[in-house]
PDB file of C-alpha atoms in Angstrom:
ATOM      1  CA  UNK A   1      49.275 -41.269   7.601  1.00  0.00           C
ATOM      2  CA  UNK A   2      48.211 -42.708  10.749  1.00  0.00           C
ATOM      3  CA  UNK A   3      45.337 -45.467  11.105  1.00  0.00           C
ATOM      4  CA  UNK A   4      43.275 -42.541  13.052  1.00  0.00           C
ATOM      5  CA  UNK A   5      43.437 -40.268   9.997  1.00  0.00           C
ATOM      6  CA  UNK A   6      43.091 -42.651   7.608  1.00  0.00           C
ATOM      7  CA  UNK A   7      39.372 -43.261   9.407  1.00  0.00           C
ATOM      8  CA  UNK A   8      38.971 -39.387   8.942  1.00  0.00           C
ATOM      9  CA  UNK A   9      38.534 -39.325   5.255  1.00  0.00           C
ATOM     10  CA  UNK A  10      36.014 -38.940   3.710  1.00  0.00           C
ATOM     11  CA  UNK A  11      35.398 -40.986   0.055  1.00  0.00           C
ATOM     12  CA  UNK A  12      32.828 -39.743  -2.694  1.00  0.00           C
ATOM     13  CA  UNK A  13      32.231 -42.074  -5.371  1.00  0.00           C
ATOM     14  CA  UNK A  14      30.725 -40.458  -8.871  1.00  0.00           C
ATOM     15  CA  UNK A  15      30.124 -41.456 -12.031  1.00  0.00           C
ATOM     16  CA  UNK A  16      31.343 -40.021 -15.453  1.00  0.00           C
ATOM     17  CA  UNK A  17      29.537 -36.662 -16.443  1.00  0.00           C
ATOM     18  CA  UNK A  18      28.323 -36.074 -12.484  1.00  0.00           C
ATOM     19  CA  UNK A  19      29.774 -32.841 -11.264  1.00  0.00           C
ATOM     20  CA  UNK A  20      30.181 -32.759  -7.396  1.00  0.00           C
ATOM     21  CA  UNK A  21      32.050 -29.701  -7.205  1.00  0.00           C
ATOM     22  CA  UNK A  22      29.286 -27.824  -5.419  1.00  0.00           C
ATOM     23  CA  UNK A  23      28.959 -29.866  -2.942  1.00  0.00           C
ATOM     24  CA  UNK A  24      32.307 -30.601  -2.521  1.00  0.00           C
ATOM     25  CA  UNK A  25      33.248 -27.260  -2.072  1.00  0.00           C
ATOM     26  CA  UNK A  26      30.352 -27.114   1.107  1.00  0.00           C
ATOM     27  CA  UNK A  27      31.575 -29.622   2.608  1.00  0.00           C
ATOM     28  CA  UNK A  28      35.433 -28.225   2.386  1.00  0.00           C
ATOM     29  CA  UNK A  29      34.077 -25.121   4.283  1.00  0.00           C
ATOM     30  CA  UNK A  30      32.068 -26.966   7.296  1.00  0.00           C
ATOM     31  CA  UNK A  31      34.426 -29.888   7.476  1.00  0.00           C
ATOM     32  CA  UNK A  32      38.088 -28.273   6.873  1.00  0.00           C
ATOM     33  CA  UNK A  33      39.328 -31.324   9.194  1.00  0.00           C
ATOM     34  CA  UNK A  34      37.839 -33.951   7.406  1.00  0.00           C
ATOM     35  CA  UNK A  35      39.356 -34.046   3.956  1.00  0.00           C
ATOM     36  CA  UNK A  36      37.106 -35.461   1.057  1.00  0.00           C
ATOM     37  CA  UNK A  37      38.425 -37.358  -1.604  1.00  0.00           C
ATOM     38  CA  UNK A  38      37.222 -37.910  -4.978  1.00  0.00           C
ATOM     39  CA  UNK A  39      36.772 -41.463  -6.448  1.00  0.00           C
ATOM     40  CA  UNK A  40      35.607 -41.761 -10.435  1.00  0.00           C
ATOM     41  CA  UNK A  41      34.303 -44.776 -10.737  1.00  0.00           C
ATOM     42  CA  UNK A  42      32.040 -46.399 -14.195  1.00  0.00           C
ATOM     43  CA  UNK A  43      28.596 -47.079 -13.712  1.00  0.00           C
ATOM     44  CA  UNK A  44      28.642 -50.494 -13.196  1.00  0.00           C
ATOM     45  CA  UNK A  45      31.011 -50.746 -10.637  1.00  0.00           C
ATOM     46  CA  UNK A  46      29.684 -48.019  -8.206  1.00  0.00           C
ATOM     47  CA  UNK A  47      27.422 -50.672  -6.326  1.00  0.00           C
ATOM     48  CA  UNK A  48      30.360 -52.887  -5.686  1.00  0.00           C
ATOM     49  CA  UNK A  49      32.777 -50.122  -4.628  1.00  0.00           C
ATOM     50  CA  UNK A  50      30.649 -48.983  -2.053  1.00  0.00           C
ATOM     51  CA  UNK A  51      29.309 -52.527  -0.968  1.00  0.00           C
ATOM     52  CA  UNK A  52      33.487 -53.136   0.088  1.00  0.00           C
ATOM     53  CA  UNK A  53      33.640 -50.195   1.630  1.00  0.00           C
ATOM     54  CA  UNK A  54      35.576 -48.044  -1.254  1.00  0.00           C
ATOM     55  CA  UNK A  55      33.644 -45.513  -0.391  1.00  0.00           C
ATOM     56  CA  UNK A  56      31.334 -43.596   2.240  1.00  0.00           C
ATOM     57  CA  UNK A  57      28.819 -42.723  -0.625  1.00  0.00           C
ATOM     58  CA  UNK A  58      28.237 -42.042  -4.221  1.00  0.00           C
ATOM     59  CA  UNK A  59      26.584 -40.093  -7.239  1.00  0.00           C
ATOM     60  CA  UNK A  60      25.141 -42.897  -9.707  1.00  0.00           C
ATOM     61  CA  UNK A  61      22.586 -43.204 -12.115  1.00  0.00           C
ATOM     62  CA  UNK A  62      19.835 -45.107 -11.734  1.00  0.00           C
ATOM     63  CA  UNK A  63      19.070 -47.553 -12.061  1.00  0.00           C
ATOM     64  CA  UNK A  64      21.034 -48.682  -9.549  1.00  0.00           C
ATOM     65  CA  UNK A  65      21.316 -52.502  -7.628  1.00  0.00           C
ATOM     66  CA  UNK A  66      19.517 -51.364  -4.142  1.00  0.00           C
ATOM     67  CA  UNK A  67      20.658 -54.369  -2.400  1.00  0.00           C
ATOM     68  CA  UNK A  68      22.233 -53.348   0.978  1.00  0.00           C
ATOM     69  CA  UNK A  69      22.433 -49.396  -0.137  1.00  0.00           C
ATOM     70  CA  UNK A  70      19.996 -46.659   0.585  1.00  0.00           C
ATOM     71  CA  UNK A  71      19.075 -44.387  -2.438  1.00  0.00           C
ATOM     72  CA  UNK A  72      18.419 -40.736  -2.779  1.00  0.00           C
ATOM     73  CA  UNK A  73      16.887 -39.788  -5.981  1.00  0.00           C
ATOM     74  CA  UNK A  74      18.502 -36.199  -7.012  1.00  0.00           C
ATOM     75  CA  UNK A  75      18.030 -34.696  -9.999  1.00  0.00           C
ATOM     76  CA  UNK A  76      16.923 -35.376 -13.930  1.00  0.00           C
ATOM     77  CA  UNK A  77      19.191 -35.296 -17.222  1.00  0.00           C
ATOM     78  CA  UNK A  78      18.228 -34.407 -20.314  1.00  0.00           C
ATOM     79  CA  UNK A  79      18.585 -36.722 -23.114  1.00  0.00           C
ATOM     80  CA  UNK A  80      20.787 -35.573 -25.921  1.00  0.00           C
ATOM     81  CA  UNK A  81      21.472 -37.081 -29.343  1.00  0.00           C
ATOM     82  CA  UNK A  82      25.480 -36.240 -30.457  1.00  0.00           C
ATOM     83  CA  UNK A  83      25.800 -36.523 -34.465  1.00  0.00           C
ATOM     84  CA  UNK A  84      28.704 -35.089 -36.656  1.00  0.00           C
ATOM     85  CA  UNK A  85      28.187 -31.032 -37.381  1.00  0.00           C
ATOM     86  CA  UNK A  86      27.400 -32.093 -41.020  1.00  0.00           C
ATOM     87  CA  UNK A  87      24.491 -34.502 -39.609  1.00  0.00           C
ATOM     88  CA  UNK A  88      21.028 -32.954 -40.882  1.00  0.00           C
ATOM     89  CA  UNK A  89      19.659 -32.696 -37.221  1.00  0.00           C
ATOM     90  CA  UNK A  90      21.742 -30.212 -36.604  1.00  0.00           C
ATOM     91  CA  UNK A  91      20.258 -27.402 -38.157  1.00  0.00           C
ATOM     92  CA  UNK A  92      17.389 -28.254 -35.718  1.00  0.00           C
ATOM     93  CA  UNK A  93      16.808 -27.175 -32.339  1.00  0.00           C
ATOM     94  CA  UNK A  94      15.499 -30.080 -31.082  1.00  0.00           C
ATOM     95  CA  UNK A  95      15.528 -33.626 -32.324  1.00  0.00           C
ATOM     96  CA  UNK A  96      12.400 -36.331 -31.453  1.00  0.00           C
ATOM     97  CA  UNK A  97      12.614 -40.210 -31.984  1.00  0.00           C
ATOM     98  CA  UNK A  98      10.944 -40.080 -35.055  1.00  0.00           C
ATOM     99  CA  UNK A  99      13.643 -37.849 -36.488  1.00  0.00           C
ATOM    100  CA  UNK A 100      16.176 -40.605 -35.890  1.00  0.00           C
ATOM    101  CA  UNK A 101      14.110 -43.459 -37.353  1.00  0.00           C
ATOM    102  CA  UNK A 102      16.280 -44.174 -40.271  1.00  0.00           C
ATOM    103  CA  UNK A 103      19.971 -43.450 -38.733  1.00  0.00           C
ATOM    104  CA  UNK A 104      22.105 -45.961 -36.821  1.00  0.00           C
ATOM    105  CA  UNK A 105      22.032 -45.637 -33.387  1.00  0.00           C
ATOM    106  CA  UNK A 106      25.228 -46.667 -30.774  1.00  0.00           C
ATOM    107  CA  UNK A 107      23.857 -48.771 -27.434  1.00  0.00           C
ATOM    108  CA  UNK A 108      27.094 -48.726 -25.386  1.00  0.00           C
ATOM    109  CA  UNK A 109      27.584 -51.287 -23.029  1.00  0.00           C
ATOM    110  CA  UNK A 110      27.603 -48.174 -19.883  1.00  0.00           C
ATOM    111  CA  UNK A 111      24.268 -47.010 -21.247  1.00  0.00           C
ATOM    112  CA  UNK A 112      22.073 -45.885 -18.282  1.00  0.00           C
ATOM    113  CA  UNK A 113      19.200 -44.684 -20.037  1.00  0.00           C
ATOM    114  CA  UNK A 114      16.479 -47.009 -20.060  1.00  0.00           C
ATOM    115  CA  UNK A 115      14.804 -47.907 -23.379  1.00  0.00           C
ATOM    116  CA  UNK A 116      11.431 -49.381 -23.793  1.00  0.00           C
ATOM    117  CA  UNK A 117      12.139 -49.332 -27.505  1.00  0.00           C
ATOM    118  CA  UNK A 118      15.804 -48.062 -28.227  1.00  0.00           C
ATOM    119  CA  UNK A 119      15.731 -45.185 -31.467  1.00  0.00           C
ATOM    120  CA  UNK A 120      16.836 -45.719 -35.009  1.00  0.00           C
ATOM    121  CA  UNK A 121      18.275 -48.759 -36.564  1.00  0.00           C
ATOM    122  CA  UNK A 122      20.867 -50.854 -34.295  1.00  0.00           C
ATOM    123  CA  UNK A 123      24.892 -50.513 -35.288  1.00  0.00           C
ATOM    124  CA  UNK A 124      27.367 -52.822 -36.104  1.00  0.00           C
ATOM    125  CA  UNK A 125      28.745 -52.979 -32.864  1.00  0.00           C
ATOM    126  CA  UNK A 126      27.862 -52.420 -28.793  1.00  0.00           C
ATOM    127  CA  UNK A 127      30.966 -50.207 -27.977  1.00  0.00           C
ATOM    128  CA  UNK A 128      32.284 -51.201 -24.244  1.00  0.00           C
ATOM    129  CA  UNK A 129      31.798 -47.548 -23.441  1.00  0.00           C
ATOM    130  CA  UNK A 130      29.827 -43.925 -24.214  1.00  0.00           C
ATOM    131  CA  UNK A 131      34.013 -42.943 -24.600  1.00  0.00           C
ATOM    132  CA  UNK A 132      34.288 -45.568 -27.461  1.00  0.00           C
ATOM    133  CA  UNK A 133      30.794 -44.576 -29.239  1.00  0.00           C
ATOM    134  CA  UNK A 134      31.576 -41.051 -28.996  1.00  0.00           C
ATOM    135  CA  UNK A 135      35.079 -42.530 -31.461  1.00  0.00           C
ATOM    136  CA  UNK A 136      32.213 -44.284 -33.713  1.00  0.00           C
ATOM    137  CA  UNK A 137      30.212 -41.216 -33.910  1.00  0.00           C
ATOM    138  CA  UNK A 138      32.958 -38.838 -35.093  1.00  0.00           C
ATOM    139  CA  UNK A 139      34.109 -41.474 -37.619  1.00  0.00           C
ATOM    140  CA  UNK A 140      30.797 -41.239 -38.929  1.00  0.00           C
ATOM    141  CA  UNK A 141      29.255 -44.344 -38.581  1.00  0.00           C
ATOM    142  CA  UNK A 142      26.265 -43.756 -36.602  1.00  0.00           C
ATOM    143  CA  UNK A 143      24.634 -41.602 -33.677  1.00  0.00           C
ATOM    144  CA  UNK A 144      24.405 -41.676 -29.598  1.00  0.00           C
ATOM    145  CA  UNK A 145      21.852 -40.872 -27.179  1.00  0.00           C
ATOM    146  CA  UNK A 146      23.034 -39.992 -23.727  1.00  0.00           C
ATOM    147  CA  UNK A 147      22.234 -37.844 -20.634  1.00  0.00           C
ATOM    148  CA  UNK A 148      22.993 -34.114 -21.578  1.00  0.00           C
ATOM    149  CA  UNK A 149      26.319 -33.800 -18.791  1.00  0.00           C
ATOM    150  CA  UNK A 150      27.869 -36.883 -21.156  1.00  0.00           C
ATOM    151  CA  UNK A 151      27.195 -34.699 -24.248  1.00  0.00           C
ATOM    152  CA  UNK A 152      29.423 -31.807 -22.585  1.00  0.00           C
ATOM    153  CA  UNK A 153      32.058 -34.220 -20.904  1.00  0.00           C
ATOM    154  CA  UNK A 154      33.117 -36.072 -24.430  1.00  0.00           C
ATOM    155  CA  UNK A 155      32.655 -32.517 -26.133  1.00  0.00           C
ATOM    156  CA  UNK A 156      34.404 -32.485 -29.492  1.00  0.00           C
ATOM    157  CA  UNK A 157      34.963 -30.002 -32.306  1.00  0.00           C
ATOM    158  CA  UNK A 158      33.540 -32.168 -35.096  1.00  0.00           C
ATOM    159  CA  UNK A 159      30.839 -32.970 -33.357  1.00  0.00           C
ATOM    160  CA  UNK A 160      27.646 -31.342 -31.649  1.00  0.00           C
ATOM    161  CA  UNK A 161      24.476 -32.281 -30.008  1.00  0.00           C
ATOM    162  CA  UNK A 162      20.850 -31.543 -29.971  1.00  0.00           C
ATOM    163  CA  UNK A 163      18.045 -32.099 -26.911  1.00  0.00           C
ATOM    164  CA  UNK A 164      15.566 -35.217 -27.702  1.00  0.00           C
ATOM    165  CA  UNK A 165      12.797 -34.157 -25.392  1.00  0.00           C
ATOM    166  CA  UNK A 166      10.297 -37.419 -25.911  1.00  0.00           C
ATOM    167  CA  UNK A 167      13.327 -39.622 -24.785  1.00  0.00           C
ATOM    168  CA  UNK A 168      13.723 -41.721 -21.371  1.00  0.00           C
ATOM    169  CA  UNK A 169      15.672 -39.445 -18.915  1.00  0.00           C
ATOM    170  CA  UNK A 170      18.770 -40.859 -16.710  1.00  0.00           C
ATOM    171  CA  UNK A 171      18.257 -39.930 -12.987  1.00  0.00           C
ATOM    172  CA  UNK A 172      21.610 -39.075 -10.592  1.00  0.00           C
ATOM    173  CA  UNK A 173      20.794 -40.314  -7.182  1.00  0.00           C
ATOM    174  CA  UNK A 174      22.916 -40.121  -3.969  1.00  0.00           C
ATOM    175  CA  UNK A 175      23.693 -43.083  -2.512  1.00  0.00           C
ATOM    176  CA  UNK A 176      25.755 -45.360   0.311  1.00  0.00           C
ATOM    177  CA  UNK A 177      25.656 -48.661   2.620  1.00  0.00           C
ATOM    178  CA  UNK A 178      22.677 -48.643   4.967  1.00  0.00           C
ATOM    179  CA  UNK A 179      24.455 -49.951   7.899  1.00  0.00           C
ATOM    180  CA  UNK A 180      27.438 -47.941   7.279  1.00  0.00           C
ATOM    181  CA  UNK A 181      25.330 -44.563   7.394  1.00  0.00           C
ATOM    182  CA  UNK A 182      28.082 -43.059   9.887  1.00  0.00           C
ATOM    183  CA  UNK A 183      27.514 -39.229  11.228  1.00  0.00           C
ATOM    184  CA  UNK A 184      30.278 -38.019   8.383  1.00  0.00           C
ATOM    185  CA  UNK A 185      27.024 -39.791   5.882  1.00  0.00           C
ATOM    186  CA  UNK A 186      24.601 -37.850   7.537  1.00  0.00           C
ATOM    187  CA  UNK A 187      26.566 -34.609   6.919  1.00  0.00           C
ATOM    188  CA  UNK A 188      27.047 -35.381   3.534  1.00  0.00           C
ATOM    189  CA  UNK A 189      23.494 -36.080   2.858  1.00  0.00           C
ATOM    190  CA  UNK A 190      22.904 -32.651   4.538  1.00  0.00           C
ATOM    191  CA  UNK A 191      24.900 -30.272   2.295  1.00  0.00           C
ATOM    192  CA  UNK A 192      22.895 -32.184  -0.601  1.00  0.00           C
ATOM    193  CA  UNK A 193      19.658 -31.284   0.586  1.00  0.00           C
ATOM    194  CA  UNK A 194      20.521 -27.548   1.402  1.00  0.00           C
ATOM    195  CA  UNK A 195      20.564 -27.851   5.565  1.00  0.00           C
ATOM    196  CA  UNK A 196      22.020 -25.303   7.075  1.00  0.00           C
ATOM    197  CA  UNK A 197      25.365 -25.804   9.445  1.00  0.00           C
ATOM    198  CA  UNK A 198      23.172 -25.834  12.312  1.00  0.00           C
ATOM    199  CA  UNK A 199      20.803 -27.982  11.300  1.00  0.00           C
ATOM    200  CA  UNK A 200      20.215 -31.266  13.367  1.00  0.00           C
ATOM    201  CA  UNK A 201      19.976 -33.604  10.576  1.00  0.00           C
ATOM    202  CA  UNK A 202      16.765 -35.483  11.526  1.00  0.00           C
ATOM    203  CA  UNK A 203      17.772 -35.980  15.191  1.00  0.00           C
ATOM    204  CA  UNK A 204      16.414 -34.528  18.325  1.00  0.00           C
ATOM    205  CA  UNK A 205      18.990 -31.842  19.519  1.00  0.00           C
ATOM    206  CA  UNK A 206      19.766 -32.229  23.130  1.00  0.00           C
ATOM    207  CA  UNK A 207      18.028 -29.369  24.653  1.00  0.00           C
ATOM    208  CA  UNK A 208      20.395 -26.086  25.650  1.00  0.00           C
ATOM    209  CA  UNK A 209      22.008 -25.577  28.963  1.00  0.00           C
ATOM    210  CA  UNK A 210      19.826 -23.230  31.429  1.00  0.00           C
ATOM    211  CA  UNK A 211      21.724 -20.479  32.574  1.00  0.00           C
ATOM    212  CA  UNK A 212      21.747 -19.463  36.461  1.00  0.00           C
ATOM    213  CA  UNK A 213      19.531 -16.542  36.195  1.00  0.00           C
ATOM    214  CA  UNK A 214      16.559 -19.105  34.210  1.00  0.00           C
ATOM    215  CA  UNK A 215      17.505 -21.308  37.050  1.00  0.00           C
ATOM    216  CA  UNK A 216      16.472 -18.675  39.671  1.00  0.00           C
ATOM    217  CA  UNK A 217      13.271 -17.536  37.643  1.00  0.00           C
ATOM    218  CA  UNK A 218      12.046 -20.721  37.279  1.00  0.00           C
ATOM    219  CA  UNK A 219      13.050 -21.315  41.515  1.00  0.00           C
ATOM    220  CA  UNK A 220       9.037 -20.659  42.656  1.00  0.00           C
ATOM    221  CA  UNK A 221       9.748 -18.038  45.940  1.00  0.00           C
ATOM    222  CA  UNK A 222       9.521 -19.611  49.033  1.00  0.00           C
ATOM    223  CA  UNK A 223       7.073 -18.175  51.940  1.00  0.00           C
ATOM    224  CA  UNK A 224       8.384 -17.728  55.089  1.00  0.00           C
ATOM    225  CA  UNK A 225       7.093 -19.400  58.177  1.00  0.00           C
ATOM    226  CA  UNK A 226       4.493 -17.627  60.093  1.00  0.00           C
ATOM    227  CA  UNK A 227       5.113 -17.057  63.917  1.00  0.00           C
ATOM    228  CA  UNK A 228       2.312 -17.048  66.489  1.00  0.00           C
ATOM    229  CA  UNK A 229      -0.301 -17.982  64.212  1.00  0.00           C
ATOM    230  CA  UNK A 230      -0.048 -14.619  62.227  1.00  0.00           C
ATOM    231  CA  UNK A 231       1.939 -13.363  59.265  1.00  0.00           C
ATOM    232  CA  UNK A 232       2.967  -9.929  60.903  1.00  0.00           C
ATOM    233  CA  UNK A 233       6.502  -9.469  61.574  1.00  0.00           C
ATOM    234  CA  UNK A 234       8.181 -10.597  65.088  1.00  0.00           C
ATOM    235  CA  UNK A 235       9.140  -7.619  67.908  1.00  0.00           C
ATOM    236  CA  UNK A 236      12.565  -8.428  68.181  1.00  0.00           C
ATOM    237  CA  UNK A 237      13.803  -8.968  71.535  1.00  0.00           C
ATOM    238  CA  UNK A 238      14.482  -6.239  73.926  1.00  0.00           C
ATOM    239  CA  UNK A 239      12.499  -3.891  72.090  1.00  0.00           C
ATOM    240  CA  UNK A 240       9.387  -1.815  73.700  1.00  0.00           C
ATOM    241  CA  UNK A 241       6.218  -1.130  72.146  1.00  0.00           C
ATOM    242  CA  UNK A 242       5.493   2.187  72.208  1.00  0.00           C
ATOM    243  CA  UNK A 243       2.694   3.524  73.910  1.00  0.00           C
ATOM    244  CA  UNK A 244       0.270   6.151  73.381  1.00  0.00           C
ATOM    245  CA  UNK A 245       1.747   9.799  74.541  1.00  0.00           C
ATOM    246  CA  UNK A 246      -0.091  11.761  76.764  1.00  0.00           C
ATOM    247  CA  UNK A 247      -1.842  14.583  74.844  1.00  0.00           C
TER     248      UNK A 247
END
């Protein structure tokens, strides 16, 4: 691959449980010569990746370290507690903080949810990641709150999960270096917000060509010169008036 093509990639950063499939699959259609490629990357190291330029842009949750990136807020998750199928919350529908007062509760080291006062009772261990506390949970020695898209991504038979609607929700947000934000960017940031292929993306289109015949419309008509202080047309030369015939 030459250096040329290697500057006609484009790199998309995302976190575990994001699913940018949908707008992947946009940007394959509009942009067939400007392959995209797919970069997983943990939460914590999304910043960094795209501060070196390991990517063009990302899907992270926030919160994220704005320094040097810009940030657009996306979409909300809902918080799910995951418990063993024998766990009594799940013969509920829905599970609230109070429910989980007495159980003991996982805080992975990854966890983007922010707590003002985490659930339950605090485990014997911080597990390095939601992978590892999703381990501890089937084994049965405690619970985990995460966003909902986590839930489904470390789906297991033995276990299942239940909505906590008075929990703190984890926000996906688009972002990428400010002074990198190339025209491939601005695309990008395009399909996510739904513009159409002809859309301008924020800048002033160049206004269309005329054609010749708005040209001539537009051409105001130009008078011809009088002659002999009168507007009535010249006798050509050589040519007799006529005269009144006899009656």
């Amino acid at each position: 691959m030459t250096d040329g093509e290697i500057g006609r990639l484009f790199r998309l950063a995302y976190v575990p449980g994001v699913t940018p499939a949908k707008w992947v699959n946009v940007w394959t259609e509009r942009t067939p010569d400007v392959p995209i490629i797919l970069v997983s990357v943990p939460p914590a190291e999304v910043a960094g990746l795209l501060r070196s330029g390991g990517a063009n842009a990302g899907f992270a949750r926030l919160p994220v370290d704005r320094d040097g990136l810009s940030v657009i807020p996306l979409y909300l998750e809902t918080t799910v507690v995951m418990v063993p199928k024998d766990h009594a919350v799940a013969a509920a529908d829905e599970v609230f903080i109070a429910d989980l007062v007495d159980d003991e509760v996982f805080h992975p080291l990854d966890d983007t949810i922010e707590w003002t006062v985490r659930p339950g009772l605090p485990a014997f261990t911080r597990p390095a990641t939601t992978a590892d506390a999703v381990e501890l949970v089937a084994a049965g020695t405690g619970i985990l709150l995460v966003p909902e898209s986590l839930a489904r991504l470390h789906r297991r038979r033995d276990l299942t999960y239940r909505p906590v609607p008075d929990a703190p929700q984890s926000q996906v947000a688009l972002t990428w270096p400010t002074d990198a934000t190339t025209d491939l960017v601005e695309d990008f940031i395009g399909i996510i917000r739904g513009r159409t292929v002809n859309s301008s993306r924020g800048r002033t289109p160049a206004p269309p060509a005329e054609k010749p015949a708005q040209r001539q419309a537009q051409k105001p008509a130009q008078k011809k010169p009088a002659q002999n202080g009168s507007d009535r047309r010249a006798v050509p030369a050589g040519r007799k008036k006529k005269g009144n015939r006899p009656r």
